[in-house]
PDB file of C-alpha atoms in Angstrom:
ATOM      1  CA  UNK F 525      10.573 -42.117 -11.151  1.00  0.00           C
ATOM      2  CA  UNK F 526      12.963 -39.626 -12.660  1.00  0.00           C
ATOM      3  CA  UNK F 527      11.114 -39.442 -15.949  1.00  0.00           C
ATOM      4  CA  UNK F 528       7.805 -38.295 -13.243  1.00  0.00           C
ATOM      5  CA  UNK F 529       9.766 -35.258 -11.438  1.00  0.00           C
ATOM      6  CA  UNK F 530      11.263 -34.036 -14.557  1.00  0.00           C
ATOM      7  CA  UNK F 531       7.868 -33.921 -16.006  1.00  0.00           C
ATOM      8  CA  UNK F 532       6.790 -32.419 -13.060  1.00  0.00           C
ATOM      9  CA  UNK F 533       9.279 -29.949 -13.021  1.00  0.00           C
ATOM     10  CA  UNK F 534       8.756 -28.992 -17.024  1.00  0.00           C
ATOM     11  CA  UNK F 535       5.086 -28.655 -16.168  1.00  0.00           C
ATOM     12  CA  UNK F 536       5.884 -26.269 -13.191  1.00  0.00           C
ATOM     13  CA  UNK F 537       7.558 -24.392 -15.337  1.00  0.00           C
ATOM     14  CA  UNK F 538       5.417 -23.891 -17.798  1.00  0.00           C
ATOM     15  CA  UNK F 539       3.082 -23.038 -16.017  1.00  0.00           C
ATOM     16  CA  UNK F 540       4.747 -19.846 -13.945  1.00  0.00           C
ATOM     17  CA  UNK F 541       5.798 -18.668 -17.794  1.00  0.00           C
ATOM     18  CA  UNK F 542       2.283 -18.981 -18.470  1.00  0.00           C
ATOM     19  CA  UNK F 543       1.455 -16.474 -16.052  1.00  0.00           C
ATOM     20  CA  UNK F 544       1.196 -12.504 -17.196  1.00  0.00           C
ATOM     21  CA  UNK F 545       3.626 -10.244 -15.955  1.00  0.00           C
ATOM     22  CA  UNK F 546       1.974  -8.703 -12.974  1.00  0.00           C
ATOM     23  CA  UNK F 547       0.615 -12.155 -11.578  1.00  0.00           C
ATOM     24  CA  UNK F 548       4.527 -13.178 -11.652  1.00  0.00           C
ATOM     25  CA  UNK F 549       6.122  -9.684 -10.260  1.00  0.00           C
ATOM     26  CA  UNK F 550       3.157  -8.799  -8.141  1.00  0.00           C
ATOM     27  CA  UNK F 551       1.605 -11.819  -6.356  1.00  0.00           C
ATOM     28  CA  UNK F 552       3.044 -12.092  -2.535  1.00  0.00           C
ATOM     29  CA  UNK F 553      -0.575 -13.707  -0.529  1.00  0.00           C
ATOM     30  CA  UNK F 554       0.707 -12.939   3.081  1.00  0.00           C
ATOM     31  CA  UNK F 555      -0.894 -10.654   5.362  1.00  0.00           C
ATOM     32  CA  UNK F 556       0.084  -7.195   4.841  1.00  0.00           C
ATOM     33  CA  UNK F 557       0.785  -8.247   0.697  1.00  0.00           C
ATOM     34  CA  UNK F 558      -0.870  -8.617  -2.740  1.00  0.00           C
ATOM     35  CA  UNK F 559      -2.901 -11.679  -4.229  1.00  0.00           C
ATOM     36  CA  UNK F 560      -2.604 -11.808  -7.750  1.00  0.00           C
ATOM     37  CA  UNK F 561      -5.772 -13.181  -8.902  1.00  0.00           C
ATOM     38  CA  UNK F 562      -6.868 -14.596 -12.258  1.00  0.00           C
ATOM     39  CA  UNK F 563     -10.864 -14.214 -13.139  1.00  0.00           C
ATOM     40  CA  UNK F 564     -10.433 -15.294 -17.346  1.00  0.00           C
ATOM     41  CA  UNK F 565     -10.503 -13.581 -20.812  1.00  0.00           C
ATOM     42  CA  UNK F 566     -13.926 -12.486 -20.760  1.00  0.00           C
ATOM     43  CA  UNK F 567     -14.480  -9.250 -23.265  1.00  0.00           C
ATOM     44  CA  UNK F 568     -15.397  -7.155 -20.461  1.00  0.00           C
ATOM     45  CA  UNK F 569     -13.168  -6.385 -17.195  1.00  0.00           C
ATOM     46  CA  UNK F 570     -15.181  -8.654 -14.492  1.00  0.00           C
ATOM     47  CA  UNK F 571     -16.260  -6.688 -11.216  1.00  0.00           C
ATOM     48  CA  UNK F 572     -14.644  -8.256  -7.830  1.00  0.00           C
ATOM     49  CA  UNK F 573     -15.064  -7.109  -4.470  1.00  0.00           C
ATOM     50  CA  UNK F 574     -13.055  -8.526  -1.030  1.00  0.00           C
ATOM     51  CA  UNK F 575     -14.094  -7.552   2.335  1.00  0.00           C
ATOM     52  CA  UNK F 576     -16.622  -5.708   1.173  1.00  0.00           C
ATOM     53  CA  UNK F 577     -14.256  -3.640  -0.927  1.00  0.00           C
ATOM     54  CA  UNK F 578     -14.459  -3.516  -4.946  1.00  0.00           C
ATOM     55  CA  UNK F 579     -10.574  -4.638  -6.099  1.00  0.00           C
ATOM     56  CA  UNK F 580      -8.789  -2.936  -8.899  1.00  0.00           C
ATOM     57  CA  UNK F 581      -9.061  -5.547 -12.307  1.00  0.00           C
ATOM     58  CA  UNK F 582      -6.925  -5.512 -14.867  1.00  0.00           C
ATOM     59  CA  UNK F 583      -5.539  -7.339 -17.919  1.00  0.00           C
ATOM     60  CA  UNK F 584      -2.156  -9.085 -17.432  1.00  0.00           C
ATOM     61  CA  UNK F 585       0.265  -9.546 -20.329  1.00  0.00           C
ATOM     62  CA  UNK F 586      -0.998 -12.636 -21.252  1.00  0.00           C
ATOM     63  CA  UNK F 587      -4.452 -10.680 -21.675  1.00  0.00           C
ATOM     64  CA  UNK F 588      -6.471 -12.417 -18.700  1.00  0.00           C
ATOM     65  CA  UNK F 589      -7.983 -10.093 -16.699  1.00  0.00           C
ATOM     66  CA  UNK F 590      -6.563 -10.040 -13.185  1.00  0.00           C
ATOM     67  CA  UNK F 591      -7.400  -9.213  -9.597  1.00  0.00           C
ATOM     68  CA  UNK F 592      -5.069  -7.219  -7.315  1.00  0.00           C
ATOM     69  CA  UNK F 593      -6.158  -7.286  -4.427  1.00  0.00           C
ATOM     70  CA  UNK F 594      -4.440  -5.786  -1.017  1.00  0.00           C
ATOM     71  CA  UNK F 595      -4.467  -8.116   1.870  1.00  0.00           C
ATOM     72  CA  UNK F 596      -5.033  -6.693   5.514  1.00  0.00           C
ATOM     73  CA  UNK F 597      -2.183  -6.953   8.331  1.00  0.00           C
ATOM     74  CA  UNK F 598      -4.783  -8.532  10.310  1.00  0.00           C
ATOM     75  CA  UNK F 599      -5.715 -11.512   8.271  1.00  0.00           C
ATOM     76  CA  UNK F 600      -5.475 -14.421   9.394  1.00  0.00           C
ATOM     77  CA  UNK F 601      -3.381 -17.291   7.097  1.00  0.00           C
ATOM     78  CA  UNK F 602      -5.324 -19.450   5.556  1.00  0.00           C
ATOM     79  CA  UNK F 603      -8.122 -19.448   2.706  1.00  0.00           C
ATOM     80  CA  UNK F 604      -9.717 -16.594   1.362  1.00  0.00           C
ATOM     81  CA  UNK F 605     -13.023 -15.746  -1.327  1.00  0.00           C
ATOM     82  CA  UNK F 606     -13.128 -12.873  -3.966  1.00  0.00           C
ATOM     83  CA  UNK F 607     -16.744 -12.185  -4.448  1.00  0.00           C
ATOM     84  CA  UNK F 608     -17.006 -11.784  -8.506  1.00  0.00           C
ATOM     85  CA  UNK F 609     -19.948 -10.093 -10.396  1.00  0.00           C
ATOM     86  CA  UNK F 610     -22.201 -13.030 -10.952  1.00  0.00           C
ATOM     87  CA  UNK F 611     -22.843 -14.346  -7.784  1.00  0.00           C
ATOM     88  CA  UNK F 612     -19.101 -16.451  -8.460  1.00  0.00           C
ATOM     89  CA  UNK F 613     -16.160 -16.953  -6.140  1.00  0.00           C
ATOM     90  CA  UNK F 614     -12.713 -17.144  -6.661  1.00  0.00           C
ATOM     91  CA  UNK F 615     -10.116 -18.638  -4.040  1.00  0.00           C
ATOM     92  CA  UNK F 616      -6.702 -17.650  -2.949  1.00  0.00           C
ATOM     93  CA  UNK F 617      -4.473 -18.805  -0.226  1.00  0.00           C
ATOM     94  CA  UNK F 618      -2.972 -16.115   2.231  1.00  0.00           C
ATOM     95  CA  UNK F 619      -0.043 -17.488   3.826  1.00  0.00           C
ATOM     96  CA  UNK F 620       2.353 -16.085   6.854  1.00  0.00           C
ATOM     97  CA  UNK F 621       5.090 -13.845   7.376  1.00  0.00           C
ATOM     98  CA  UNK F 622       7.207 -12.475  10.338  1.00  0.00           C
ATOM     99  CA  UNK F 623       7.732  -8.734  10.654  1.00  0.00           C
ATOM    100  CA  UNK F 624      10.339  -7.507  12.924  1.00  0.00           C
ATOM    101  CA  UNK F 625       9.776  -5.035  16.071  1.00  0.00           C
ATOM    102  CA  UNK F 626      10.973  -1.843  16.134  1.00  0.00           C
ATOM    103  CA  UNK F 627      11.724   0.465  19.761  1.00  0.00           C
ATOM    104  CA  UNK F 628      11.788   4.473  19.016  1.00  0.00           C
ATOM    105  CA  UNK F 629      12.510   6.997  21.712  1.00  0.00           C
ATOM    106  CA  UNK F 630      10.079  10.109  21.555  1.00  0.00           C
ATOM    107  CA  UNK F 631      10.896  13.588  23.271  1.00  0.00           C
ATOM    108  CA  UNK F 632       7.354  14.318  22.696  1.00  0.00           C
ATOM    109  CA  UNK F 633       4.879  12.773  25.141  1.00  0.00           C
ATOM    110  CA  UNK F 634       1.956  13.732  23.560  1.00  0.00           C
ATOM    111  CA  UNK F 635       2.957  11.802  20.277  1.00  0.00           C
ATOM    112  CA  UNK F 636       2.512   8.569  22.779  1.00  0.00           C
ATOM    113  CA  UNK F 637      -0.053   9.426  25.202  1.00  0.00           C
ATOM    114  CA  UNK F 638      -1.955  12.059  23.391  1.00  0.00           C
ATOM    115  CA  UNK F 639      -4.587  14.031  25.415  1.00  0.00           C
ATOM    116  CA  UNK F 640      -8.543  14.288  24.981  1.00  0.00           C
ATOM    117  CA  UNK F 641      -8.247  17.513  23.082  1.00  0.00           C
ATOM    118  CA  UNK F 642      -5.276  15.811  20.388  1.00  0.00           C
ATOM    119  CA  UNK F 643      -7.652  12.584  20.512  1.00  0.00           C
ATOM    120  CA  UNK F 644     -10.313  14.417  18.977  1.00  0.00           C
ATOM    121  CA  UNK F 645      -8.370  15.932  16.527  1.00  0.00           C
ATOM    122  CA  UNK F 646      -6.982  12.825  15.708  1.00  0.00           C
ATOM    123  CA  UNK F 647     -10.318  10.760  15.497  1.00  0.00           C
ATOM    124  CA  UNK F 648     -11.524  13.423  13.005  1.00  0.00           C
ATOM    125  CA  UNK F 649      -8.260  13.116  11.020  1.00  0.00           C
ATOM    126  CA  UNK F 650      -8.419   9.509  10.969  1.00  0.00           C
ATOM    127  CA  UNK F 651     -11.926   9.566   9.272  1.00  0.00           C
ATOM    128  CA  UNK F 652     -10.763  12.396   6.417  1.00  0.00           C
ATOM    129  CA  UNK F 653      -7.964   9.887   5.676  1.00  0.00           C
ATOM    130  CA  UNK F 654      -9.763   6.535   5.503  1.00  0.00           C
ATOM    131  CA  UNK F 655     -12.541   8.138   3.517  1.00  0.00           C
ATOM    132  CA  UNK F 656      -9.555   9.105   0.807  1.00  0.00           C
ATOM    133  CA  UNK F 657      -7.803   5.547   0.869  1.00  0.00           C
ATOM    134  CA  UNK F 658     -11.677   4.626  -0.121  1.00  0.00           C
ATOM    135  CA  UNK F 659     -11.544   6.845  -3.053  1.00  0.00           C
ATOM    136  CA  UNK F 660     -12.515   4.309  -5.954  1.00  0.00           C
ATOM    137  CA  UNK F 661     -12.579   5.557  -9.933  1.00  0.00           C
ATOM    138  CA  UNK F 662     -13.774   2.825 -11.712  1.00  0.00           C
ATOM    139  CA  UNK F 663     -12.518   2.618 -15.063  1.00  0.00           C
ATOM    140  CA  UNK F 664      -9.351   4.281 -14.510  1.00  0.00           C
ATOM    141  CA  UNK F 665      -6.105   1.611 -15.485  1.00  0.00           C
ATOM    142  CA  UNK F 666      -3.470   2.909 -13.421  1.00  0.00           C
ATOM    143  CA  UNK F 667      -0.420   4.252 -15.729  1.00  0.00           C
ATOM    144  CA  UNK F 668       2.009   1.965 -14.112  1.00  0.00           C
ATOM    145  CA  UNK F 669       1.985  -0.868 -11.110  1.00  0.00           C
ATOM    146  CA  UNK F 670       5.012  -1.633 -10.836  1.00  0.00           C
ATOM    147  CA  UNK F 671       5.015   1.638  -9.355  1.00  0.00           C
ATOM    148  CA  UNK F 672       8.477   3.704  -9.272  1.00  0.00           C
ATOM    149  CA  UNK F 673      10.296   4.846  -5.874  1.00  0.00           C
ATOM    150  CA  UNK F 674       8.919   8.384  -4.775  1.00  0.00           C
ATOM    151  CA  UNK F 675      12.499   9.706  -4.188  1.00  0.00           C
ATOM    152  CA  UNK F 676      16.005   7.663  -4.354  1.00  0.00           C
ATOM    153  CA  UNK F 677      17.913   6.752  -0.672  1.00  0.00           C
ATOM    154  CA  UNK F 678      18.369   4.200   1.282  1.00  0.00           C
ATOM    155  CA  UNK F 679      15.499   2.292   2.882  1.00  0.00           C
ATOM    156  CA  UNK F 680      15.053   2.865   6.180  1.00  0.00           C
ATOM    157  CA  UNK F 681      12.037   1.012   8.474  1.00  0.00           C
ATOM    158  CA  UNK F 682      10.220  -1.597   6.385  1.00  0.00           C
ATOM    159  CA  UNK F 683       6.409  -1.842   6.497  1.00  0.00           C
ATOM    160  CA  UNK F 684       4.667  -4.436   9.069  1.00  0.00           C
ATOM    161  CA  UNK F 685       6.895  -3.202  11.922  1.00  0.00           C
ATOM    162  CA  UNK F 686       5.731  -3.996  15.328  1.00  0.00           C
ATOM    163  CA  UNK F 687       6.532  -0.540  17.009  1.00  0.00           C
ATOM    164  CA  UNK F 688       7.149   0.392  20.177  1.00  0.00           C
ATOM    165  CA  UNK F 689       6.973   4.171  21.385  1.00  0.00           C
ATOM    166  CA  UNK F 690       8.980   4.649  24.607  1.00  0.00           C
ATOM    167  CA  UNK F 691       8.465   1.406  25.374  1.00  0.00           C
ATOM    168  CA  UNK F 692       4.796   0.975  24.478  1.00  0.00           C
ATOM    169  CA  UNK F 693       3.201  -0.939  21.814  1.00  0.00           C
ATOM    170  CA  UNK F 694       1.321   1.212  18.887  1.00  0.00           C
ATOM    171  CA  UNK F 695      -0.124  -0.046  15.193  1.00  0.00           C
ATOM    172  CA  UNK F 696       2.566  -1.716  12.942  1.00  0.00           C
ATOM    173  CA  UNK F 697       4.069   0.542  10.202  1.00  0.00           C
ATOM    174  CA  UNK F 698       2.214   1.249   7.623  1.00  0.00           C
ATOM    175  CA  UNK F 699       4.555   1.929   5.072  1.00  0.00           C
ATOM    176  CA  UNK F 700       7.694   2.332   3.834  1.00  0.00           C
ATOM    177  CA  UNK F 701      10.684   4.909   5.006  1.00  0.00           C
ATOM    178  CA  UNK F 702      13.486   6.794   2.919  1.00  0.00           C
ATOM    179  CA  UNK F 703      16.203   7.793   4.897  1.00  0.00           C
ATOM    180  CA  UNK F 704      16.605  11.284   2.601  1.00  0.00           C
ATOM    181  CA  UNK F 705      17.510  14.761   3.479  1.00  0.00           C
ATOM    182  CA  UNK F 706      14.992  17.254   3.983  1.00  0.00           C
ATOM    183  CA  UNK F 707      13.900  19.578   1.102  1.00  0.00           C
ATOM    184  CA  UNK F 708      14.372  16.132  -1.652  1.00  0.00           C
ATOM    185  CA  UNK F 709      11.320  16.508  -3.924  1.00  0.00           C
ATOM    186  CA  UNK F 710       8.358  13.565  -3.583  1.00  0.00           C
ATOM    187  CA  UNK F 711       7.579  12.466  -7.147  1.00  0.00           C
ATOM    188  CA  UNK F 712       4.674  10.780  -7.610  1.00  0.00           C
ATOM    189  CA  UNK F 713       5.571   6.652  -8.238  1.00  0.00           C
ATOM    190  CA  UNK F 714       2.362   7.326 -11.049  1.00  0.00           C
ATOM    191  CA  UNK F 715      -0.141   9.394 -12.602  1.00  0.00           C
ATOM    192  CA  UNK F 716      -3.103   9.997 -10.725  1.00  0.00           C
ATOM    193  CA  UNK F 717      -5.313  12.668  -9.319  1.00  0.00           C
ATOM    194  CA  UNK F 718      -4.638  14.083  -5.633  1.00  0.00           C
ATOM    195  CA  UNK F 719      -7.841  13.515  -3.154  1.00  0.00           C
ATOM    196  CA  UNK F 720      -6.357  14.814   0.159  1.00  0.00           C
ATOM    197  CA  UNK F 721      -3.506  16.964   1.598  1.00  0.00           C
ATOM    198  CA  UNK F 722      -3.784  17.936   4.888  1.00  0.00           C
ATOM    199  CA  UNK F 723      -1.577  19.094   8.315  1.00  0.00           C
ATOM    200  CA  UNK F 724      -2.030  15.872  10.702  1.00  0.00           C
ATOM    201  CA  UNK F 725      -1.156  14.897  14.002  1.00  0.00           C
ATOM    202  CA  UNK F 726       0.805  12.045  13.654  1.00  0.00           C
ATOM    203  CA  UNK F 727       1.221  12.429   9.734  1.00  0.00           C
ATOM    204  CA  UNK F 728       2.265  15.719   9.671  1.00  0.00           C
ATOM    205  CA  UNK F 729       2.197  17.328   5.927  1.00  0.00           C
ATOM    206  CA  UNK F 730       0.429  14.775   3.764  1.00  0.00           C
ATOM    207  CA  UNK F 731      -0.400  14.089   0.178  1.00  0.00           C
ATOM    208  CA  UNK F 732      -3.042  11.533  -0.803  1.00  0.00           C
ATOM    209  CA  UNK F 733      -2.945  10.559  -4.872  1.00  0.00           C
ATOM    210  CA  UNK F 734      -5.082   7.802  -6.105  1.00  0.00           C
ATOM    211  CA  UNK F 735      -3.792   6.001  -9.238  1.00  0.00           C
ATOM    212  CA  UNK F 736      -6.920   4.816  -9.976  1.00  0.00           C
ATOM    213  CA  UNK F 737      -9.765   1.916  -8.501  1.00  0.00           C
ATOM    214  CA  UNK F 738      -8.868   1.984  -5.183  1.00  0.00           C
ATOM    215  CA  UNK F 739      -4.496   2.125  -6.038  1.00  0.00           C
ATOM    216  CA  UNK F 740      -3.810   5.118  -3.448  1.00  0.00           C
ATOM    217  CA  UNK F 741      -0.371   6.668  -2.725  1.00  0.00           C
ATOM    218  CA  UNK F 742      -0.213   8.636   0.982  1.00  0.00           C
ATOM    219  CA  UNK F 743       3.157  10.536   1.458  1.00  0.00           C
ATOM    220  CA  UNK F 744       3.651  12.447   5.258  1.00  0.00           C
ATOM    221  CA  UNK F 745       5.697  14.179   7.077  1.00  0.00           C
ATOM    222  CA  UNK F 746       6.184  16.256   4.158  1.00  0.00           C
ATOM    223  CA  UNK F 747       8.159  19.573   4.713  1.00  0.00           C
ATOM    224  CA  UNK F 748       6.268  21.615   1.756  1.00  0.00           C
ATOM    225  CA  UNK F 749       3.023  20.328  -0.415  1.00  0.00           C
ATOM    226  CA  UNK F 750       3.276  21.478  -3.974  1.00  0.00           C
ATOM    227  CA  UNK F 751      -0.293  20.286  -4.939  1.00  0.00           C
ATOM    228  CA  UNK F 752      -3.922  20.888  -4.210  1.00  0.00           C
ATOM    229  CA  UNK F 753      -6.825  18.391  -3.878  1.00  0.00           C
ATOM    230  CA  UNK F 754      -8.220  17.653  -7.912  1.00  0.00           C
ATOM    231  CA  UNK F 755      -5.046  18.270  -9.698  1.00  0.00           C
ATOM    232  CA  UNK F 756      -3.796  15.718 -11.676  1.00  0.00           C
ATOM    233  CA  UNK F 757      -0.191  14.612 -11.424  1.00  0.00           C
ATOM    234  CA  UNK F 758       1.921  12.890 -14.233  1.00  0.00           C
ATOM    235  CA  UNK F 759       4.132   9.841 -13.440  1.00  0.00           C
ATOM    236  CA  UNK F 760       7.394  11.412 -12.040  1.00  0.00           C
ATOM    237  CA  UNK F 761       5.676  14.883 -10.906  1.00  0.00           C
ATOM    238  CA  UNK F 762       6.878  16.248  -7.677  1.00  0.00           C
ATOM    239  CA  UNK F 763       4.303  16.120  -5.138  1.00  0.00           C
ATOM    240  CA  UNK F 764       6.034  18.009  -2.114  1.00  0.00           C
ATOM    241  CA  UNK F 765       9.106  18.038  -0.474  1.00  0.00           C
ATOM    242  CA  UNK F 766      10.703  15.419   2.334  1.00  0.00           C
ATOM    243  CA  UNK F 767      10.588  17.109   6.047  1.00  0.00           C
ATOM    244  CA  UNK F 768      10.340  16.066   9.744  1.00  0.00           C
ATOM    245  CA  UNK F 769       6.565  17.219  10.237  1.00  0.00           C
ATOM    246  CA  UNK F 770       4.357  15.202  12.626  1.00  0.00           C
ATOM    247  CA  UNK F 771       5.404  12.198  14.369  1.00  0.00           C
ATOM    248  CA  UNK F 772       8.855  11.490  13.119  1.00  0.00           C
ATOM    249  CA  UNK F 773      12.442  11.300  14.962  1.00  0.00           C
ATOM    250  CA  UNK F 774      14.349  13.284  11.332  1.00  0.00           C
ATOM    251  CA  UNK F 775      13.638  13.691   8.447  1.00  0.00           C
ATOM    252  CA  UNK F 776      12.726  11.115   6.195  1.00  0.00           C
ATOM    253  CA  UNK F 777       9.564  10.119   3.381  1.00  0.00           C
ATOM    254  CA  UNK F 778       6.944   7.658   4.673  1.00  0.00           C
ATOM    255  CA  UNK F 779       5.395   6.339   1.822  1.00  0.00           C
ATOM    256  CA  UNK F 780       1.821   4.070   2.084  1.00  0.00           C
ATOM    257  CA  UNK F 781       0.347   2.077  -0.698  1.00  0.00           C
ATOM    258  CA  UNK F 782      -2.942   1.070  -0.497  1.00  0.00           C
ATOM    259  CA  UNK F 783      -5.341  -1.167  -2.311  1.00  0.00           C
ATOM    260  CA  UNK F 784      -8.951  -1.884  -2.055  1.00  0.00           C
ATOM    261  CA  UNK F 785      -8.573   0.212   1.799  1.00  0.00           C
ATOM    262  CA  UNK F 786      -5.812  -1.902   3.066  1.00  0.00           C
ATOM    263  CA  UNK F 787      -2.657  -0.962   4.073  1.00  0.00           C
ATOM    264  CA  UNK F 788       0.090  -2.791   1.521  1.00  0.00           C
ATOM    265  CA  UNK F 789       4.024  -3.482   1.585  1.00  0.00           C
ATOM    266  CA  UNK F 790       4.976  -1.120  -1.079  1.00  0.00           C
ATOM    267  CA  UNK F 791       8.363  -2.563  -0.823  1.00  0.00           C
ATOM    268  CA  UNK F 792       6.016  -5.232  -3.079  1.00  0.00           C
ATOM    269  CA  UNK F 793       5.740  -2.643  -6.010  1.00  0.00           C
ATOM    270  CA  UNK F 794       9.253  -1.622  -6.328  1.00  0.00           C
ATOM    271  CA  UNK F 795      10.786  -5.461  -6.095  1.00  0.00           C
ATOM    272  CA  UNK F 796      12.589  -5.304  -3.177  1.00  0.00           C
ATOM    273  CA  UNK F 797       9.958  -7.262  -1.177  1.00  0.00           C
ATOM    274  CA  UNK F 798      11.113 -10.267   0.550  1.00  0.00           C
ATOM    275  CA  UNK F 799       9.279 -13.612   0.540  1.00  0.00           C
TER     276      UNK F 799
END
């Protein structure tokens, strides 16, 4: 019996070294995280699509090509199917995680209960910014994904939060806060080419950069924007400045990472995620 679980163990070890690089520092399957998928060594880079949505592929370390794919807050635990070009499917298991709930008192009614006029505003907003987080440029490898932090501070409210607004219950957070002081320049966490900046209701000043095949960075409540939409921005380029601007108590970066349209933990690509 001991000689079995030893080789059991050996094996299980050999086979997490066998993995690449980004399949062992990427891969969380929860809802609201990243599924590191493998699809082979083919020649060419394999198209994959999940929920409808194309998936960025790349090659690992150990030079099989890899889907990354983002996994909605709202899915459920449980199996799940990457549609791959061919007609073939390849499985991964999502499984579950908590998030904490968060209460935040607002002086500003409107942010909670906003009228028909801000509604409309916002609807229209909403669509400007989910058409950008479906920005897709095939073809592009992203410079980095193990993506570097946007500015240094302490983090403040996690992603997945279940928030409360005076009391009453509004989407989860969809990113990740920096408790920094206003004016600290936003660098971008990698190259890529900026496809939105905009004033926004809850958002306030914003900055939309897309790393390439679906990898999109959104930065708000920005106190200054120091881009345009179509530049391209180096890794480590300063995209704005931190401020207070929209829906936000001080002043502080929110910082969403998004893949294949859905909202990820980017705590994920920085390694302070927790399992």
């Amino acid at each position: 019996m001991g000689h079995v679980m030893l080789w059991a163990a050996v094996c299980g070890a050999t086979v997490a070294q066998a993995q690449g690089y980004i399949s062992r520092t990427l891969d969380h399957p929860v809802p609201g995280g990243v599924a590191v998928v493998p699809l082979g060594v083919a020649e060419q880079a394999p198209q994959a699509r999940f929920n409808g949505h194309r998936v960025m592929v790349i090659r690992d370390s150990d030079q099989q090509w890899i889907a990354v794919v983002g996994i909605p807050l709202s899915t459920k635990p449980g199996r799940q199917a990457l549609q791959v070009q061919g007609g073939e499917t390849a499985g991964f298991d999502v499984g579950t995680k908590e998030y904490k709930a968060q209460h935040i008192k607002l002086k500003n009614k409107r942010q909670v209960s906003p009228n028909p006029d801000d509604l409309k505003r916002i609807e229209r907003e909403l669509d400007e910014q989910i058409a950008a987080y479906r920005t897709y440029r095939a073809g592009i490898t992203p410079s980095n994904v193990m993506l570097d932090r946007p500015v240094n501070g302490r983090l403040s409210s996690p992603f997945g939060l279940r928030r409360f607004f005076n009391g009453e219950e509004r989407n989860p957070h969809s990113g990740l806060d920096f408790a920094v002081p206003a004016g600290t320049p936003i660098k971008a966490p990698a190259a890529g080419r900026v496809v939105l900046v905009g004033n926004y209701f809850f958002n306030g000043n914003t900055v939309f950069v897309d790393h390439g095949q679906g990898f999109i960075s959104m930065f708000c409540h920005l106190s200054a924007i120091d881009v345009k939409v179509g530049d391209d921005v180096e890794r480590g380029a300063v995209v704005g400045k931190v401020g207070s601007t929209g829906r936000a108590t001080g002043p502080h970066l929110h910082w969403n990472v998004s893949l294949n349209d859905a909202r990820v933990d980017p705590a994920i690509f920085i390694g302070t995620a927790t399992r």
